[in-house]
PDB file of N, CA and C in Angstrom:
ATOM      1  N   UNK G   1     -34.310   3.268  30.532  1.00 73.00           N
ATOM      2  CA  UNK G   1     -34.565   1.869  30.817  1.00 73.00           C
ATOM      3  C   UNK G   1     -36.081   1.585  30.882  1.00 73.00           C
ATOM      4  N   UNK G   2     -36.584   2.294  31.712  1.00 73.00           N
ATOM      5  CA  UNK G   2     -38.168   2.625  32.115  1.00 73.00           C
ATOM      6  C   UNK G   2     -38.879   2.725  29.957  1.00 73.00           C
ATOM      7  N   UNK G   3     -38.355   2.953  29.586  1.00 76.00           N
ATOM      8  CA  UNK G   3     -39.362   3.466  27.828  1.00 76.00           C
ATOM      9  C   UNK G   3     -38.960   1.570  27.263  1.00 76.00           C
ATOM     10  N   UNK G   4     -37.679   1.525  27.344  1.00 80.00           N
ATOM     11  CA  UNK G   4     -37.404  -0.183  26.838  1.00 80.00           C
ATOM     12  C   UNK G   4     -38.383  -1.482  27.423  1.00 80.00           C
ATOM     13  N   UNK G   5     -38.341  -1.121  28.391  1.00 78.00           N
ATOM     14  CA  UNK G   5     -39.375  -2.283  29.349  1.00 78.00           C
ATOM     15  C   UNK G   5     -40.750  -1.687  28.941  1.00 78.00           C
ATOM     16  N   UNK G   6     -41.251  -0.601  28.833  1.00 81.00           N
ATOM     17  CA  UNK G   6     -42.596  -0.379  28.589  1.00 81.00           C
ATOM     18  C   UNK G   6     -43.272  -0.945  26.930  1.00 81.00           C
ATOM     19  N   UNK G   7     -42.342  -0.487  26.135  1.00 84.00           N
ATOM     20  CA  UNK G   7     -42.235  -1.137  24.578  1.00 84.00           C
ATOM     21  C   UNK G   7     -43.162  -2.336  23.794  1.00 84.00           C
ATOM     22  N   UNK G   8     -42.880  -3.076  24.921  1.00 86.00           N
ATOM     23  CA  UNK G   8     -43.614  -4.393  24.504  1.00 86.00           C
ATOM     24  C   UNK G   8     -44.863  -4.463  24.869  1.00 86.00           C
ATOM     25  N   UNK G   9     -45.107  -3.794  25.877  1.00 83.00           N
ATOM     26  CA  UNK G   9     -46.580  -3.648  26.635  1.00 83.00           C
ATOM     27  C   UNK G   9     -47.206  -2.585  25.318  1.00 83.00           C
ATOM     28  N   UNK G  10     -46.900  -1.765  25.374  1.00 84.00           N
ATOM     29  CA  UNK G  10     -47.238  -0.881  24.573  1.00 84.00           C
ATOM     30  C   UNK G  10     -47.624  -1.588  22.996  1.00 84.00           C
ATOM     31  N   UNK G  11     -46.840  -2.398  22.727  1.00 89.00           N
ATOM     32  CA  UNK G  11     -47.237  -2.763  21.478  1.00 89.00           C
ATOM     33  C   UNK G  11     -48.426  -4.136  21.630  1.00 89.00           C
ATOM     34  N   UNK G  12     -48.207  -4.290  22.536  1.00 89.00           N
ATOM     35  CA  UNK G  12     -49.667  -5.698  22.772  1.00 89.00           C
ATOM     36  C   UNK G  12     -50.462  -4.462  22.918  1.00 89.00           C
ATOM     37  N   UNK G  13     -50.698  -3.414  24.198  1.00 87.00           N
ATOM     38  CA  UNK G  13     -51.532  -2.542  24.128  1.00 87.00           C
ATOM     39  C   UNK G  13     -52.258  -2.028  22.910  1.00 87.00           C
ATOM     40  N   UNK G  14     -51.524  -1.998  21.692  1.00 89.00           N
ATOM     41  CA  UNK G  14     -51.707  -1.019  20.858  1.00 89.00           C
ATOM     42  C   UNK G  14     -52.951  -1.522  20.380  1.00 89.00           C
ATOM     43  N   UNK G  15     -51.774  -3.330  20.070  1.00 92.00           N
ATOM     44  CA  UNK G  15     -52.897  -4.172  19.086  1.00 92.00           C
ATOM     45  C   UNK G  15     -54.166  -4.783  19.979  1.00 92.00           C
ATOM     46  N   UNK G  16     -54.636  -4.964  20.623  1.00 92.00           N
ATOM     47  CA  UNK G  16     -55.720  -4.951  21.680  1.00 92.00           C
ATOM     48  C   UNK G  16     -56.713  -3.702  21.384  1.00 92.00           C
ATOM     49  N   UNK G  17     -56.141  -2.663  21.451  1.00 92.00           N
ATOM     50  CA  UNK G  17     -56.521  -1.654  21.178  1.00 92.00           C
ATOM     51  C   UNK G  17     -57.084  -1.697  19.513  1.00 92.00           C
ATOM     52  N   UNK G  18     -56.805  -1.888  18.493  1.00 93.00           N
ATOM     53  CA  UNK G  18     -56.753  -1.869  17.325  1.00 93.00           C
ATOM     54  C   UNK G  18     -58.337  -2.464  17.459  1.00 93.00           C
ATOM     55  N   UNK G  19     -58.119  -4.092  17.846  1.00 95.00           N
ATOM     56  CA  UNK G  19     -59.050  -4.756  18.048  1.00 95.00           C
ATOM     57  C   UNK G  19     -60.338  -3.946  18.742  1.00 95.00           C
ATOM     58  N   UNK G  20     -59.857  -3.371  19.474  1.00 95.00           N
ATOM     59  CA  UNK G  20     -61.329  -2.665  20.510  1.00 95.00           C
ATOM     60  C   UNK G  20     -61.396  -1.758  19.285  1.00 95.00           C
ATOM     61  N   UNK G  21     -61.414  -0.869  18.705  1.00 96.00           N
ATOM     62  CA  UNK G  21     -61.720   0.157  18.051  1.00 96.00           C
ATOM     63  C   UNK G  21     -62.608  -0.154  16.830  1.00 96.00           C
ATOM     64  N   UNK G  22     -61.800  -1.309  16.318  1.00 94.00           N
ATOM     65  CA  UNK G  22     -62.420  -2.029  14.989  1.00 94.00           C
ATOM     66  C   UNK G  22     -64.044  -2.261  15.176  1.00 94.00           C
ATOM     67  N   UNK G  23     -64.436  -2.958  16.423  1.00 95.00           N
ATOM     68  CA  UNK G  23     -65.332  -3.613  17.279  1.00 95.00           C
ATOM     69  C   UNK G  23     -66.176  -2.548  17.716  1.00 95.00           C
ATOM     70  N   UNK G  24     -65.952  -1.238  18.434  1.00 96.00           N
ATOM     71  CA  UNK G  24     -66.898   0.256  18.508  1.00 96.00           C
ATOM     72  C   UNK G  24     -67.394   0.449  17.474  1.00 96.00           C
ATOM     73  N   UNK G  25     -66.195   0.889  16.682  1.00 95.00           N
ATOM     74  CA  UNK G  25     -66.205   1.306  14.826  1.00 95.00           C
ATOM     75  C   UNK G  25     -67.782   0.356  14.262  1.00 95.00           C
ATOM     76  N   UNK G  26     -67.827  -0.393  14.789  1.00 94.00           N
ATOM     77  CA  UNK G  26     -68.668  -1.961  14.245  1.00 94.00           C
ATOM     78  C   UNK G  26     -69.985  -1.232  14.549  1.00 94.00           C
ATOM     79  N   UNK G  27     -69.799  -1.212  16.273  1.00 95.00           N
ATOM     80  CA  UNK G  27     -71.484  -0.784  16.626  1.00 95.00           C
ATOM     81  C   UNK G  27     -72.101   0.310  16.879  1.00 95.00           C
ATOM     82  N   UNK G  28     -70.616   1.242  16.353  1.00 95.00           N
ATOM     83  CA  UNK G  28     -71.478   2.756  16.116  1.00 95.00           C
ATOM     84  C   UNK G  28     -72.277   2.594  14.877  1.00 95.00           C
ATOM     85  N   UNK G  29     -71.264   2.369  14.031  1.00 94.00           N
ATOM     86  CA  UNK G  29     -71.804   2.195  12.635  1.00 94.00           C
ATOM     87  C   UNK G  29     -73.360   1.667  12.684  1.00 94.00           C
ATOM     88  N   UNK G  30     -73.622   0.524  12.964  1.00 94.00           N
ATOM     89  CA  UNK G  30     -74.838  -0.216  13.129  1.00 94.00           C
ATOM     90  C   UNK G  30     -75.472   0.492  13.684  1.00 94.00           C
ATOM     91  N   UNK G  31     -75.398   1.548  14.663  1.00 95.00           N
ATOM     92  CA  UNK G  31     -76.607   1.945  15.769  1.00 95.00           C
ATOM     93  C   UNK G  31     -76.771   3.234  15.145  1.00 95.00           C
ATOM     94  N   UNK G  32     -75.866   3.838  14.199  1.00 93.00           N
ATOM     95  CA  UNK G  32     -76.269   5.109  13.196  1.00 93.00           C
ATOM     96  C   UNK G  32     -76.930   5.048  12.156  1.00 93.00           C
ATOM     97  N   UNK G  33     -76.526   3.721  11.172  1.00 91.00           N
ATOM     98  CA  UNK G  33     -76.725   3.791  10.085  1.00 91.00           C
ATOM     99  C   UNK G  33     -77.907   2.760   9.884  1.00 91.00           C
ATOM    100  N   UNK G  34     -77.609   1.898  10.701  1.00 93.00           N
ATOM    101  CA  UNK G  34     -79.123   0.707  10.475  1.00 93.00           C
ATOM    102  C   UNK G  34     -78.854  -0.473   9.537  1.00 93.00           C
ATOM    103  N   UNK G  35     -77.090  -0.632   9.721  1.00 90.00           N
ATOM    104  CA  UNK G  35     -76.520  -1.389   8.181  1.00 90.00           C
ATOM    105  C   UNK G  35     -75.345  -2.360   9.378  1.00 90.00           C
ATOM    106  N   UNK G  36     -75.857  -3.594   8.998  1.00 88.00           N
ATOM    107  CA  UNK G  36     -74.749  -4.436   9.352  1.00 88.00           C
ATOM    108  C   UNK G  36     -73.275  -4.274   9.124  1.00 88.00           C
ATOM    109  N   UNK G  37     -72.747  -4.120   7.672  1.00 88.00           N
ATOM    110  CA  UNK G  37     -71.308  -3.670   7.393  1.00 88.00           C
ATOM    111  C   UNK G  37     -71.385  -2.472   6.598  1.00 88.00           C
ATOM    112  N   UNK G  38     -70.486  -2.214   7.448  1.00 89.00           N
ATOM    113  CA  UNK G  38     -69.627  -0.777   6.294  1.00 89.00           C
ATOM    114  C   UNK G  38     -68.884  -0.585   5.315  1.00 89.00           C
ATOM    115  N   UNK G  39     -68.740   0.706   4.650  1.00 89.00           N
ATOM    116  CA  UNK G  39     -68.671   0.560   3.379  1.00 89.00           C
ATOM    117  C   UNK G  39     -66.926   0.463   3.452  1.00 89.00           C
ATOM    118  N   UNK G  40     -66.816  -0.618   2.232  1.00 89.00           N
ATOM    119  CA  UNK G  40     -65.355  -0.481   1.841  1.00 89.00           C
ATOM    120  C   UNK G  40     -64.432   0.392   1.163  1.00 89.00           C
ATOM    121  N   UNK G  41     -63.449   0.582   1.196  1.00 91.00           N
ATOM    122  CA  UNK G  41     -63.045   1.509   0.502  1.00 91.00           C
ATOM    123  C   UNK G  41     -62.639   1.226  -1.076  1.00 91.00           C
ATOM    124  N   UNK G  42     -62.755  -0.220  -1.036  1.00 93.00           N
ATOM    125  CA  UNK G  42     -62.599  -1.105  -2.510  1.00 93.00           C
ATOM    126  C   UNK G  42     -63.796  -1.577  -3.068  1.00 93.00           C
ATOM    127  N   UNK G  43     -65.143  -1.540  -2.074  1.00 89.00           N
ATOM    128  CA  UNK G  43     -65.955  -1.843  -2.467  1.00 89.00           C
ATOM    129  C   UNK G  43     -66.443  -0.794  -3.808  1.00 89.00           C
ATOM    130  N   UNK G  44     -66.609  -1.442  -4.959  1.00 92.00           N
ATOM    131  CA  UNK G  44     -66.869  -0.772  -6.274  1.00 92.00           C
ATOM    132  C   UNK G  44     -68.479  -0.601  -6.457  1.00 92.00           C
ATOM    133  N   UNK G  45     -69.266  -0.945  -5.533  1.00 91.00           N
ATOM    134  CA  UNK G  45     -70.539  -0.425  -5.639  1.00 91.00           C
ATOM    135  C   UNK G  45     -70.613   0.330  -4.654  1.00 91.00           C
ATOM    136  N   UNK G  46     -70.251   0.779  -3.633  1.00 90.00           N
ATOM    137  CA  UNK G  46     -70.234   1.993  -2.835  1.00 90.00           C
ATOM    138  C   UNK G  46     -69.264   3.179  -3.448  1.00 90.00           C
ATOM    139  N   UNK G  47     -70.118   4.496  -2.942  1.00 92.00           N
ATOM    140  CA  UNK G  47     -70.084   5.807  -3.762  1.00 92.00           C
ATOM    141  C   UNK G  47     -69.104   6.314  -2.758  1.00 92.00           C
ATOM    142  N   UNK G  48     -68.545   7.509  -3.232  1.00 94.00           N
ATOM    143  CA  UNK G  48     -67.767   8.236  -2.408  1.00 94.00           C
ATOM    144  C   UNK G  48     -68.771   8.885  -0.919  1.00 94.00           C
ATOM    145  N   UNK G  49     -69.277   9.091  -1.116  1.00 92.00           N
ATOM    146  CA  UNK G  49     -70.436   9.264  -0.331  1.00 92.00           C
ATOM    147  C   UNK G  49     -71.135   8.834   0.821  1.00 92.00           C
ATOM    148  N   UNK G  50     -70.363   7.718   0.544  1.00 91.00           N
ATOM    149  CA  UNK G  50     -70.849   6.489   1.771  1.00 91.00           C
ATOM    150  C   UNK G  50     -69.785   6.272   2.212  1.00 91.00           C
ATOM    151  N   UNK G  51     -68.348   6.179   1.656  1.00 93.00           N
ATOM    152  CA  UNK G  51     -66.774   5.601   1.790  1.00 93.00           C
ATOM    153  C   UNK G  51     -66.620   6.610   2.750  1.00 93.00           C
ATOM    154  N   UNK G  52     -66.323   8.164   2.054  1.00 95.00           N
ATOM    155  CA  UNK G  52     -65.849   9.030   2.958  1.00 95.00           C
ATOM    156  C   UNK G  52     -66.053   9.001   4.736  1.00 95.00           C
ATOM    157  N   UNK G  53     -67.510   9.518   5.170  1.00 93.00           N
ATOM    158  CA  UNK G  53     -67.775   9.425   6.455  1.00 93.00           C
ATOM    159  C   UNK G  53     -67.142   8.194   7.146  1.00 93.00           C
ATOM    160  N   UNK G  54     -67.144   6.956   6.236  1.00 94.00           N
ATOM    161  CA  UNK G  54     -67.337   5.598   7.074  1.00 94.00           C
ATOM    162  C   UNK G  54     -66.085   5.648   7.554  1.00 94.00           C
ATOM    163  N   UNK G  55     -64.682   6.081   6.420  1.00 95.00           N
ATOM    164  CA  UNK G  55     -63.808   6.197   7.165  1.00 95.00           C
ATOM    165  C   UNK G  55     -63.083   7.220   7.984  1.00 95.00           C
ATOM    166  N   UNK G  56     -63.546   8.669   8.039  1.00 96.00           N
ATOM    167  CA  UNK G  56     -63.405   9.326   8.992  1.00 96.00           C
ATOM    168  C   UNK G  56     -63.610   8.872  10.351  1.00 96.00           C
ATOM    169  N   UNK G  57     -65.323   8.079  10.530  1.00 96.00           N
ATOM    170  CA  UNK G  57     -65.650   8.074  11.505  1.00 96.00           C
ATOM    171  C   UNK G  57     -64.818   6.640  12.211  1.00 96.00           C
ATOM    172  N   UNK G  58     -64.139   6.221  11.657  1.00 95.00           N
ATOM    173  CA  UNK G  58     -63.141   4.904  11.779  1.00 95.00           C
ATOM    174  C   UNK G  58     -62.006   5.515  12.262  1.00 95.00           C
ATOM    175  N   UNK G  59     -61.330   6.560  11.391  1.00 96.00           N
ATOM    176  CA  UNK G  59     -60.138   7.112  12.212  1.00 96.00           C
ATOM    177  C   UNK G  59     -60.712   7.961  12.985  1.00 96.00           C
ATOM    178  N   UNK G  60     -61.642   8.466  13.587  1.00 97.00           N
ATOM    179  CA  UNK G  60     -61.275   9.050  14.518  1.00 97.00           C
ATOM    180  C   UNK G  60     -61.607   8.273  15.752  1.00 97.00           C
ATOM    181  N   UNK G  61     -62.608   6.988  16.176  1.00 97.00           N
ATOM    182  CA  UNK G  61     -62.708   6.061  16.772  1.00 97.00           C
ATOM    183  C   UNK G  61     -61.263   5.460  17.125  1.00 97.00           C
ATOM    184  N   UNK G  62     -60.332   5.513  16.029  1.00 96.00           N
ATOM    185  CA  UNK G  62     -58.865   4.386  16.265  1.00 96.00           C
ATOM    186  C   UNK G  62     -58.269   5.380  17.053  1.00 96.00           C
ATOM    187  N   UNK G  63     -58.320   6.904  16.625  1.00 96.00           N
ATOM    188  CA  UNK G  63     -57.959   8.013  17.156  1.00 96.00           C
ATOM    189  C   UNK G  63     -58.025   8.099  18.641  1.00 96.00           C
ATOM    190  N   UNK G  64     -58.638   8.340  19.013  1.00 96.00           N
ATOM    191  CA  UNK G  64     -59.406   8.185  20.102  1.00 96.00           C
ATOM    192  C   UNK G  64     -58.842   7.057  21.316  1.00 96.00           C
ATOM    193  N   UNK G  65     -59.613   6.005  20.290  1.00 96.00           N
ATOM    194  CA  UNK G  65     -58.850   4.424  21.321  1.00 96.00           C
ATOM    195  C   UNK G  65     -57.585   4.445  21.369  1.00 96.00           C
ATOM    196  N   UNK G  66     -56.665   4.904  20.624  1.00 93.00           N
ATOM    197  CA  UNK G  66     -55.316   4.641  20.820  1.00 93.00           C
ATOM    198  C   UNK G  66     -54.767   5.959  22.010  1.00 93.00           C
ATOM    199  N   UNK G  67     -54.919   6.712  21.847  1.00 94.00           N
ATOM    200  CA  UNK G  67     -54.452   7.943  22.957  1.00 94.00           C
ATOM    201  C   UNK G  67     -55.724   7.582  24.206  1.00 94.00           C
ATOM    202  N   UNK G  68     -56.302   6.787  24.301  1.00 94.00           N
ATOM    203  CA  UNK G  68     -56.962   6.617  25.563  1.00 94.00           C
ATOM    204  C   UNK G  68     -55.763   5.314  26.280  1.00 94.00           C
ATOM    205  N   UNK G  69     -55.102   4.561  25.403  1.00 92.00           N
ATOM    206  CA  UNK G  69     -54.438   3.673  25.678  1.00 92.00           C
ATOM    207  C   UNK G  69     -52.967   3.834  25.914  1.00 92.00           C
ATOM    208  N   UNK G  70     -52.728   4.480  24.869  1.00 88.00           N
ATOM    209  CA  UNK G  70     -51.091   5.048  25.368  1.00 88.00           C
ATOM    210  C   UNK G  70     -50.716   6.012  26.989  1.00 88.00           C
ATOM    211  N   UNK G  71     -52.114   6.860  26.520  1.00 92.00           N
ATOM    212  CA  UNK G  71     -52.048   7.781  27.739  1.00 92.00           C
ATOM    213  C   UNK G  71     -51.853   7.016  29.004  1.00 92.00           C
ATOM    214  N   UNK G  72     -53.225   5.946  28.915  1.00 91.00           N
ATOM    215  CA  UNK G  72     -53.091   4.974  30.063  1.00 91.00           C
ATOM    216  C   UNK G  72     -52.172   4.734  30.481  1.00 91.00           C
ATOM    217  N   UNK G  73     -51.324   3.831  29.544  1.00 88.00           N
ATOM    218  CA  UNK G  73     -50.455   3.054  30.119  1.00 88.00           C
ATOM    219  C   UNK G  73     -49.475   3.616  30.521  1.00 88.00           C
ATOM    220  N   UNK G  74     -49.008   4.742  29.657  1.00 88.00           N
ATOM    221  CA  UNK G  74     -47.983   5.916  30.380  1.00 88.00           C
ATOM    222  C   UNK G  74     -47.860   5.976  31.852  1.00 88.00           C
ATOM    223  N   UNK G  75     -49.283   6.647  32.347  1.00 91.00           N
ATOM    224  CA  UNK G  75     -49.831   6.862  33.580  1.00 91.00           C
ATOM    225  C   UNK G  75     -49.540   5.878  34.588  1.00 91.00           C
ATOM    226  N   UNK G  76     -49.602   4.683  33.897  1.00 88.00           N
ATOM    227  CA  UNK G  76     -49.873   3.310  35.087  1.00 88.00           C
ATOM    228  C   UNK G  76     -48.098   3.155  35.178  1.00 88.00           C
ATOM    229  N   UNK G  77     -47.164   3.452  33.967  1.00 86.00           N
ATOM    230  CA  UNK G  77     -45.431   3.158  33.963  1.00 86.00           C
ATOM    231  C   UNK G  77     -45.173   4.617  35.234  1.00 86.00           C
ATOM    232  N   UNK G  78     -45.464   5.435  34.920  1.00 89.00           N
ATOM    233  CA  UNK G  78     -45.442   6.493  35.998  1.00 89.00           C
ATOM    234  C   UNK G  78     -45.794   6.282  37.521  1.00 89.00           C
ATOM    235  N   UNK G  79     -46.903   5.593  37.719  1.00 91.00           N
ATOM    236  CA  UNK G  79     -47.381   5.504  38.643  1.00 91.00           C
ATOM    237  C   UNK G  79     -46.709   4.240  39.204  1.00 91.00           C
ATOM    238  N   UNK G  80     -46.621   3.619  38.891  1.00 87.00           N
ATOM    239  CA  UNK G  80     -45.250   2.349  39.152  1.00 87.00           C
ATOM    240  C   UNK G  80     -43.753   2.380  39.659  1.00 87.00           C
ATOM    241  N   UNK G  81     -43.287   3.613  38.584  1.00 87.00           N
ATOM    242  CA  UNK G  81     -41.948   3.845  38.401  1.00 87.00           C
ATOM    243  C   UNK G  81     -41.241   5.364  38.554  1.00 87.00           C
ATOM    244  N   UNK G  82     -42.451   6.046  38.720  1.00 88.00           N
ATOM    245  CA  UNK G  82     -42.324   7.552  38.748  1.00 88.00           C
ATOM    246  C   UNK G  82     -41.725   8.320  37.671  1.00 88.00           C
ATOM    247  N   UNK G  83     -41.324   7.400  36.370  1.00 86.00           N
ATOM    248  CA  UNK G  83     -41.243   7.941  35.216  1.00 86.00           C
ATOM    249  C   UNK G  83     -42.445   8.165  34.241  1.00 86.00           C
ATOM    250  N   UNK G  84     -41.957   8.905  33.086  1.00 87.00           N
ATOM    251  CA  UNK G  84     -42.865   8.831  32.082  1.00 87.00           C
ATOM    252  C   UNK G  84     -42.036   8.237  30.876  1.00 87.00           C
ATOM    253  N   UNK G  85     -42.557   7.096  30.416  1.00 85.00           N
ATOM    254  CA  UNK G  85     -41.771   5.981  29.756  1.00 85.00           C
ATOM    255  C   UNK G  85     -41.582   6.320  28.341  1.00 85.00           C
ATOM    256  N   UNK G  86     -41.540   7.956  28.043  1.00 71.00           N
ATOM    257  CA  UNK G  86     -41.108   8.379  26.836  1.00 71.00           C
ATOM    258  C   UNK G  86     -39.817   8.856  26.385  1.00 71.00           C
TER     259      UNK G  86
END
């Protein structure tokens, strides 16, 4: 019952989350590279070279933000309910 009721939280969580990551992703980038936007992966004048890192360093930022968030909220359904809402 406790994983059904958590569900929905979890999925606003996620996308909140998505949003925060996108937004880090933004000003790491800028405070490494010295470049307002990053490279696309469709962008046809950017090289593999530039694509690759940009999106590693993107998933592992989403990486990151999302298991800082799930974990959370786990924790807080636990700490509420004394379950773990998996």
């Amino acid at each position: 019952m406790v994983k059904l009721l958590y569900k929905p939280f979890g999925i606003v969580f996620g996308l909140l989350g998505g949003v925060l990551a996108s937004a880090l992703f933004g000003k790491v980038w800028k405070a490494v590279t010295h470049q307002d936007d990053a490279p696309d992966p469709s962008d046809e004048h950017r090289g593999w070279k530039e694509i690759l890192p940009a999106m590693a360093l993107k998933g592992a930022i989403a990486g990151v933000v999302r298991a800082l968030i799930h974990r959370g909220g786990a924790t807080g359904v636990r700490g509420l309910t004394g379950t773990w809402p998996t």
